[in-house]
Amino acid sequence: MPPSAIAYAELYVTDDREASGFLIDSLGFVPLAVAGPATGDHDHRSTVLRSGEVTLVVTQALRPRTAVARHVEEHGDSIADLAFSCDDVQSCFDRALLAGAAGLQRPTPSLLRGQDTWFASVSGFGDVRHTLIAASDDRTVRLPPDRDWALLPAATDPAAPRPVLDHVAVCLAAGTLRRTAEFYEAAFDMPFYSSEYIEVGDHAMDSVVVRSAGSGITLTLIEPDDTRVPGQINQFLHAHNGPGVQHLAFLVDDIVGSVRALGDRGVAFLRTPGAYYDLLTERVSDMADAIVDLRETNVLADRDEWGYLLQIFTRSPYPRGTLFFEYIQRNGARGFGSSNIKALYEAVEREREVAGR
């Protein structure tokens, strides 16, 4: 049985207090559990954070030369693990190895107290791994199964958005896009969903979306066109020192309200030129009444044959710019059209140009 959902994403960071503080104070995540010296791990300290249906794990190395420390030194603060929920961990592990993945952890009983489950780990793109964890029948949060956790008192942040993980955007080295897409189909049964070649001025990028059968996992794979002038994808690959997760996209019901609430909490978003909204009614003609709110919040709009979507991108809060976040609202839209992907590319390019002046 193939993976059905992303159980959690784990960030390796230089300073877990600062990284967790941003996610809690700015994005509205709440801490669920901690692991570290108090629970027997003297090499690392981790915190599980939750917002809506999104689970993030923030981990810092407490000693040099550990795997976590080496990852941060090489890639900066970034995603190290995209964990997949599986009905049958052994079957998922075996299939991934047959497709060419490296087995990083053979199926092993979970270290979580009171849980008779199994987990494994395999290689993905670049140095990002996939922990394969047994799916939960009752939809409870799956904690990373390879360490001992101390649960924290239950808490919520009623003023924060309650997102769902819509998709994960991945930057790849030029010339590896098709091979990576084929690997995810063979290893995890995530077939080709759509593709786009985007040109913005002298820059260009190619992308393929792969998606699991139930849409629980959607990866947008992106590579630069190395025959064109280097752009933001090249910049990410340089800063991250190789392929990695560029951004996580959070699906919300009310993006305008969410952006206003997040802005009040200090979240910085990419800005959009006023001329974009002057032309927006020509592209999305039935949104005239919403233009004022979209302009005020810098939210972008796109349409496909099923409906429209709204989106906005945060600035990266990490020193090397190795991860940022997207908020997206879907009103019937199901695809990743050229305008959608191009909007991201253009927004980041504008920021690069301003920063370079």
Short mmCIF file of C-alpha atoms in Angstrom, two decimals:
data_model
loop_
_atom_site.label_atom_id
_atom_site.label_comp_id
_atom_site.label_asym_id
_atom_site.label_seq_id
_atom_site.Cartn_x
_atom_site.Cartn_y
_atom_site.Cartn_z
CA MET A 1 0.00 0.00 0.00
CA PRO A 2 1.46 3.40 -0.96
CA PRO A 3 1.86 6.33 1.45
CA SER A 4 -1.38 8.24 2.05
CA ALA A 5 -0.36 11.53 3.72
CA ILE A 6 2.52 13.61 5.04
CA ALA A 7 2.60 12.82 8.75
CA TYR A 8 5.02 15.63 9.57
CA ALA A 9 7.91 17.69 8.22
CA GLU A 10 11.05 17.99 10.34
CA LEU A 11 13.26 21.07 10.26
CA TYR A 12 16.89 20.93 11.35
CA VAL A 13 17.85 24.38 12.64
CA THR A 14 20.68 26.34 14.19
CA ASP A 15 18.56 27.70 17.05
CA ASP A 16 15.45 25.71 17.92
CA ARG A 17 14.20 28.32 20.41
CA GLU A 18 14.20 31.01 17.73
CA ALA A 19 12.77 28.73 15.03
CA SER A 20 10.00 27.40 17.28
CA GLY A 21 9.31 30.92 18.51
CA PHE A 22 8.61 32.11 14.97
CA LEU A 23 6.28 29.21 14.25
CA ILE A 24 4.43 29.68 17.55
CA ASP A 25 4.32 33.48 17.90
CA SER A 26 4.03 34.40 14.23
CA LEU A 27 2.31 31.48 12.48
CA GLY A 28 0.18 30.30 15.40
CA PHE A 29 1.53 26.77 15.88
CA VAL A 30 1.23 25.24 19.36
CA PRO A 31 3.77 22.88 21.00
CA LEU A 32 2.63 19.31 21.61
CA ALA A 33 5.72 17.43 22.82
CA VAL A 34 9.43 17.81 23.50
CA ALA A 35 12.42 15.45 23.41
CA GLY A 36 15.98 16.06 24.50
CA PRO A 37 18.23 15.68 27.52
CA ALA A 38 15.23 15.41 29.85
CA THR A 39 13.94 12.40 27.89
CA GLY A 40 17.35 10.79 27.34
CA ASP A 41 18.64 12.39 24.11
CA HIS A 42 21.77 14.41 24.91
CA ASP A 43 22.71 15.01 21.26
CA HIS A 44 19.56 16.80 20.07
CA ARG A 45 16.55 18.77 21.25
CA SER A 46 13.22 18.56 19.40
CA THR A 47 9.77 20.12 19.65
CA VAL A 48 6.61 18.91 17.89
CA LEU A 49 4.37 21.79 16.76
CA ARG A 50 0.83 21.63 15.38
CA SER A 51 -1.48 24.06 13.58
CA GLY A 52 -4.76 22.86 12.07
CA GLU A 53 -3.78 19.59 10.38
CA VAL A 54 -0.10 20.50 9.87
CA THR A 55 2.59 18.97 12.08
CA LEU A 56 6.14 20.34 12.11
CA VAL A 57 9.09 19.10 14.14
CA VAL A 58 11.94 21.49 15.00
CA THR A 59 15.28 19.91 15.92
CA GLN A 60 18.61 21.41 17.00
CA ALA A 61 21.92 19.62 17.51
CA LEU A 62 23.31 19.98 21.03
CA ARG A 63 26.69 18.55 20.08
CA PRO A 64 28.90 19.04 17.01
CA ARG A 65 29.43 16.45 14.29
CA THR A 66 26.02 14.82 14.69
CA ALA A 67 23.89 14.19 11.58
CA VAL A 68 21.70 17.16 12.52
CA ALA A 69 24.70 19.46 12.95
CA ARG A 70 26.19 18.37 9.63
CA HIS A 71 22.86 18.93 7.82
CA VAL A 72 22.53 22.48 9.16
CA GLU A 73 26.13 23.29 8.31
CA GLU A 74 25.67 22.09 4.74
CA HIS A 75 22.07 23.12 4.00
CA GLY A 76 21.17 25.82 6.52
CA ASP A 77 17.92 25.79 8.48
CA SER A 78 15.79 23.54 6.29
CA ILE A 79 13.53 20.51 5.94
CA ALA A 80 15.43 17.26 6.56
CA ASP A 81 12.51 14.81 6.68
CA LEU A 82 9.12 14.56 5.00
CA ALA A 83 7.47 11.69 6.87
CA PHE A 84 4.87 9.61 5.03
CA SER A 85 1.96 7.77 6.68
CA CYS A 86 1.70 4.18 5.43
CA ASP A 87 -0.81 1.40 6.05
CA ASP A 88 1.98 -1.16 5.64
CA VAL A 89 5.46 0.14 6.51
CA GLN A 90 7.28 -2.99 5.32
CA SER A 91 5.53 -2.92 1.92
CA CYS A 92 6.27 0.81 1.46
CA PHE A 93 9.90 0.26 2.43
CA ASP A 94 10.36 -2.67 0.05
CA ARG A 95 8.76 -0.82 -2.87
CA ALA A 96 10.94 2.27 -2.31
CA LEU A 97 14.11 0.16 -2.31
CA LEU A 98 13.07 -1.59 -5.53
CA ALA A 99 12.66 1.86 -7.13
CA GLY A 100 16.20 2.82 -6.16
CA ALA A 101 15.84 4.49 -2.75
CA ALA A 102 18.52 3.90 -0.15
CA GLY A 103 17.34 2.14 3.00
CA LEU A 104 18.34 4.43 5.88
CA GLN A 105 16.45 2.57 8.63
CA ARG A 106 14.97 -0.87 8.17
CA PRO A 107 11.45 -1.45 9.57
CA THR A 108 11.81 -1.18 13.33
CA PRO A 109 9.41 -1.13 16.30
CA SER A 110 8.53 2.40 17.38
CA LEU A 111 10.24 3.84 20.44
CA LEU A 112 7.02 5.59 21.47
CA ARG A 113 5.72 4.26 24.76
CA GLY A 114 2.41 2.44 24.51
CA GLN A 115 2.39 2.25 20.71
CA ASP A 116 2.91 -1.12 19.03
CA THR A 117 3.77 0.31 15.61
CA TRP A 118 6.65 0.18 13.13
CA PHE A 119 8.64 2.74 11.19
CA ALA A 120 11.39 2.86 8.59
CA SER A 121 13.34 5.50 6.67
CA VAL A 122 14.42 5.84 3.03
CA SER A 123 16.20 8.44 0.92
CA GLY A 124 14.29 10.99 -1.14
CA PHE A 125 15.54 13.97 -3.19
CA GLY A 126 18.93 15.42 -2.25
CA ASP A 127 19.62 14.80 1.43
CA VAL A 128 15.94 14.86 2.39
CA ARG A 129 14.71 11.55 3.77
CA HIS A 130 11.26 10.02 4.18
CA THR A 131 10.38 8.39 7.46
CA LEU A 132 7.68 5.78 6.82
CA ILE A 133 5.36 5.63 9.78
CA ALA A 134 2.29 3.49 10.42
CA ALA A 135 -0.90 5.42 9.69
CA SER A 136 -3.22 6.20 12.58
CA ASP A 137 -6.79 4.90 12.44
CA ASP A 138 -8.11 7.66 14.72
CA ARG A 139 -6.35 10.59 12.95
CA THR A 140 -4.30 11.40 16.05
CA VAL A 141 -1.05 13.27 15.58
CA ARG A 142 1.82 10.94 14.71
CA LEU A 143 4.96 11.89 16.68
CA PRO A 144 8.36 10.96 15.20
CA PRO A 145 8.73 7.33 16.27
CA ASP A 146 12.52 7.28 16.68
CA ARG A 147 12.77 9.12 20.01
CA ASP A 148 11.15 9.35 23.43
CA TRP A 149 8.72 12.25 23.88
CA ALA A 150 7.35 14.17 26.84
CA LEU A 151 3.83 15.39 26.06
CA LEU A 152 2.95 19.00 26.86
CA PRO A 153 -0.39 20.28 28.21
CA ALA A 154 -2.98 20.58 25.44
CA ALA A 155 -3.22 24.10 24.02
CA THR A 156 -4.79 25.94 21.09
CA ASP A 157 -4.38 29.36 19.51
CA PRO A 158 -7.92 30.39 18.51
CA ALA A 159 -6.71 33.55 16.76
CA ALA A 160 -4.45 31.69 14.33
CA PRO A 161 -5.38 30.13 10.96
CA ARG A 162 -5.99 26.37 11.03
CA PRO A 163 -4.34 25.16 7.82
CA VAL A 164 -4.05 21.91 5.91
CA LEU A 165 -0.82 21.07 4.08
CA ASP A 166 -1.77 21.69 0.44
CA HIS A 167 1.55 20.90 -1.25
CA VAL A 168 5.32 20.89 -0.86
CA ALA A 169 7.52 22.71 -3.39
CA VAL A 170 10.90 21.12 -4.11
CA CYS A 171 13.85 22.67 -5.96
CA LEU A 172 15.98 20.22 -7.95
CA ALA A 173 19.24 20.49 -9.87
CA ALA A 174 18.92 21.13 -13.60
CA GLY A 175 18.47 17.95 -15.61
CA THR A 176 17.05 15.84 -12.74
CA LEU A 177 13.34 16.76 -12.87
CA ARG A 178 11.99 13.91 -15.00
CA ARG A 179 14.11 11.30 -13.26
CA THR A 180 12.92 12.49 -9.84
CA ALA A 181 9.26 12.48 -10.92
CA GLU A 182 9.65 8.93 -12.26
CA PHE A 183 11.25 7.88 -8.96
CA TYR A 184 8.33 9.16 -6.87
CA GLU A 185 5.85 7.35 -9.07
CA ALA A 186 7.80 4.08 -8.88
CA ALA A 187 8.74 4.32 -5.19
CA PHE A 188 5.60 5.81 -3.65
CA ASP A 189 2.85 5.53 -6.30
CA MET A 190 2.71 9.29 -6.88
CA PRO A 191 1.98 9.59 -10.60
CA PHE A 192 2.47 12.61 -12.84
CA TYR A 193 -0.33 15.13 -12.31
CA SER A 194 0.65 18.19 -14.37
CA SER A 195 3.63 20.07 -15.75
CA GLU A 196 4.54 23.64 -16.70
CA TYR A 197 7.48 25.39 -18.36
CA ILE A 198 7.60 28.99 -17.13
CA GLU A 199 9.54 31.90 -18.61
CA VAL A 200 9.96 35.18 -16.75
CA GLY A 201 12.18 37.59 -18.63
CA ASP A 202 15.60 35.98 -19.06
CA HIS A 203 14.84 33.31 -16.45
CA ALA A 204 13.03 30.01 -16.94
CA MET A 205 12.04 26.96 -14.92
CA ASP A 206 10.39 23.62 -15.55
CA SER A 207 8.05 21.90 -13.11
CA VAL A 208 6.20 18.63 -12.64
CA VAL A 209 3.53 17.95 -10.01
CA VAL A 210 3.28 14.43 -8.62
CA ARG A 211 0.39 13.46 -6.36
CA SER A 212 -0.74 10.42 -4.39
CA ALA A 213 -4.01 8.75 -5.36
CA GLY A 214 -6.02 10.31 -2.54
CA SER A 215 -4.32 13.72 -2.93
CA GLY A 216 -2.87 13.39 0.57
CA ILE A 217 0.64 14.08 -0.77
CA THR A 218 1.34 16.64 -3.50
CA LEU A 219 4.91 17.53 -4.49
CA THR A 220 5.65 20.35 -6.93
CA LEU A 221 9.08 19.50 -8.37
CA ILE A 222 10.97 22.42 -9.95
CA GLU A 223 14.26 22.66 -11.83
CA PRO A 224 15.95 25.69 -13.44
CA ASP A 225 16.58 25.87 -17.17
CA ASP A 226 20.36 26.12 -17.12
CA THR A 227 20.43 27.43 -20.70
CA ARG A 228 18.89 30.68 -19.41
CA VAL A 229 20.08 33.37 -17.00
CA PRO A 230 20.24 31.99 -13.41
CA GLY A 231 17.21 32.94 -11.29
CA GLN A 232 15.58 32.20 -7.95
CA ILE A 233 15.73 28.40 -8.29
CA ASN A 234 19.48 28.62 -8.85
CA GLN A 235 19.71 30.97 -5.88
CA PHE A 236 17.93 28.45 -3.65
CA LEU A 237 20.13 25.57 -4.85
CA HIS A 238 23.21 27.66 -4.07
CA ALA A 239 22.00 28.77 -0.62
CA HIS A 240 20.81 25.26 0.26
CA ASN A 241 23.85 23.64 -1.32
CA GLY A 242 21.72 21.24 -3.34
CA PRO A 243 18.11 20.07 -3.79
CA GLY A 244 15.62 20.67 -1.01
CA VAL A 245 12.19 21.87 0.08
CA GLN A 246 11.71 25.47 -1.03
CA HIS A 247 8.36 26.06 0.65
CA LEU A 248 5.39 24.49 2.40
CA ALA A 249 1.93 25.59 1.20
CA PHE A 250 -0.80 25.90 3.83
CA LEU A 251 -4.41 25.68 2.68
CA VAL A 252 -6.82 28.00 4.55
CA ASP A 253 -10.52 28.83 4.21
CA ASP A 254 -10.17 32.64 4.36
CA ILE A 255 -6.85 33.86 3.05
CA VAL A 256 -7.57 37.59 3.38
CA GLY A 257 -8.55 37.17 7.02
CA SER A 258 -5.57 34.88 7.60
CA VAL A 259 -3.10 37.35 6.06
CA ARG A 260 -4.46 40.18 8.18
CA ALA A 261 -4.24 38.07 11.34
CA LEU A 262 -0.73 36.88 10.50
CA GLY A 263 0.36 40.41 9.61
CA ASP A 264 -0.77 41.55 13.06
CA ARG A 265 1.52 38.85 14.48
CA GLY A 266 4.50 40.22 12.56
CA VAL A 267 4.62 37.88 9.55
CA ALA A 268 6.27 39.53 6.53
CA PHE A 269 4.82 38.68 3.11
CA LEU A 270 6.14 39.34 -0.39
CA ARG A 271 4.66 42.52 -1.81
CA THR A 272 2.87 42.77 -5.16
CA PRO A 273 3.03 45.80 -7.51
CA GLY A 274 -0.19 47.81 -7.77
CA ALA A 275 -0.27 47.30 -11.54
CA TYR A 276 -0.92 43.58 -10.91
CA TYR A 277 -4.34 44.42 -9.45
CA ASP A 278 -5.11 46.93 -12.21
CA LEU A 279 -4.91 44.02 -14.66
CA LEU A 280 -6.42 41.36 -12.43
CA THR A 281 -10.04 41.92 -13.45
CA GLU A 282 -9.06 41.11 -17.04
CA ARG A 283 -7.70 37.70 -15.95
CA VAL A 284 -10.28 36.85 -13.28
CA SER A 285 -13.30 38.90 -14.33
CA ASP A 286 -15.71 37.84 -11.59
CA MET A 287 -13.47 39.06 -8.74
CA ALA A 288 -13.99 42.79 -9.13
CA ASP A 289 -15.63 43.09 -5.70
CA ALA A 290 -12.64 41.44 -4.02
CA ILE A 291 -9.88 43.50 -5.65
CA VAL A 292 -9.71 46.06 -2.84
CA ASP A 293 -9.09 43.39 -0.20
CA LEU A 294 -6.60 41.52 -2.39
CA ARG A 295 -4.66 44.70 -3.14
CA GLU A 296 -4.59 45.64 0.54
CA THR A 297 -3.23 42.25 1.57
CA ASN A 298 -0.99 41.60 -1.50
CA VAL A 299 -2.85 38.34 -2.21
CA LEU A 300 -2.47 36.91 -5.75
CA ALA A 301 -5.26 35.26 -7.77
CA ASP A 302 -5.34 32.58 -10.44
CA ARG A 303 -8.04 30.65 -12.29
CA ASP A 304 -8.29 27.23 -13.89
CA GLU A 305 -11.17 25.35 -15.52
CA TRP A 306 -12.60 24.31 -12.13
CA GLY A 307 -12.52 27.63 -10.30
CA TYR A 308 -10.08 30.13 -8.83
CA LEU A 309 -7.46 30.20 -6.11
CA LEU A 310 -5.83 32.90 -3.98
CA GLN A 311 -2.24 32.73 -2.72
CA ILE A 312 0.52 34.66 -0.97
CA PHE A 313 4.10 33.89 0.05
CA THR A 314 5.98 34.82 3.21
CA ARG A 315 9.50 36.10 3.30
CA SER A 316 11.93 33.48 4.54
CA PRO A 317 12.63 33.84 8.28
CA TYR A 318 15.83 31.77 7.98
CA PRO A 319 19.35 33.24 7.58
CA ARG A 320 20.14 31.56 4.26
CA GLY A 321 16.62 31.86 2.84
CA THR A 322 16.33 28.07 2.67
CA LEU A 323 12.60 27.81 3.44
CA PHE A 324 9.49 29.97 3.28
CA PHE A 325 5.73 29.44 3.49
CA GLU A 326 2.76 29.89 1.19
CA TYR A 327 -0.88 30.42 2.17
CA ILE A 328 -3.46 29.36 -0.37
CA GLN A 329 -7.26 29.38 -0.62
CA ARG A 330 -8.93 27.19 -3.21
CA ASN A 331 -12.37 28.05 -4.52
CA GLY A 332 -12.89 25.07 -6.79
CA ALA A 333 -9.44 25.30 -8.39
CA ARG A 334 -7.61 21.99 -8.52
CA GLY A 335 -4.61 22.58 -10.74
CA PHE A 336 -1.25 24.34 -10.81
CA GLY A 337 -1.64 26.54 -13.90
CA SER A 338 1.09 28.62 -15.47
CA SER A 339 -0.20 31.84 -13.90
CA ASN A 340 -0.08 30.22 -10.46
CA ILE A 341 3.53 29.07 -10.73
CA LYS A 342 4.59 32.18 -12.59
CA ALA A 343 3.17 34.36 -9.81
CA LEU A 344 5.53 32.73 -7.30
CA TYR A 345 8.49 33.04 -9.63
CA GLU A 346 7.79 36.70 -10.39
CA ALA A 347 7.15 37.59 -6.73
CA VAL A 348 10.48 36.13 -5.64
CA GLU A 349 12.32 37.67 -8.61
CA ARG A 350 10.96 41.11 -7.66
CA GLU A 351 12.32 40.62 -4.14
CA ARG A 352 15.71 39.60 -5.53
CA GLU A 353 15.86 42.68 -7.75
CA VAL A 354 14.94 45.03 -4.90
CA ALA A 355 17.49 43.43 -2.59
CA GLY A 356 20.19 43.77 -5.26
CA ARG A 357 19.78 47.49 -5.79
#
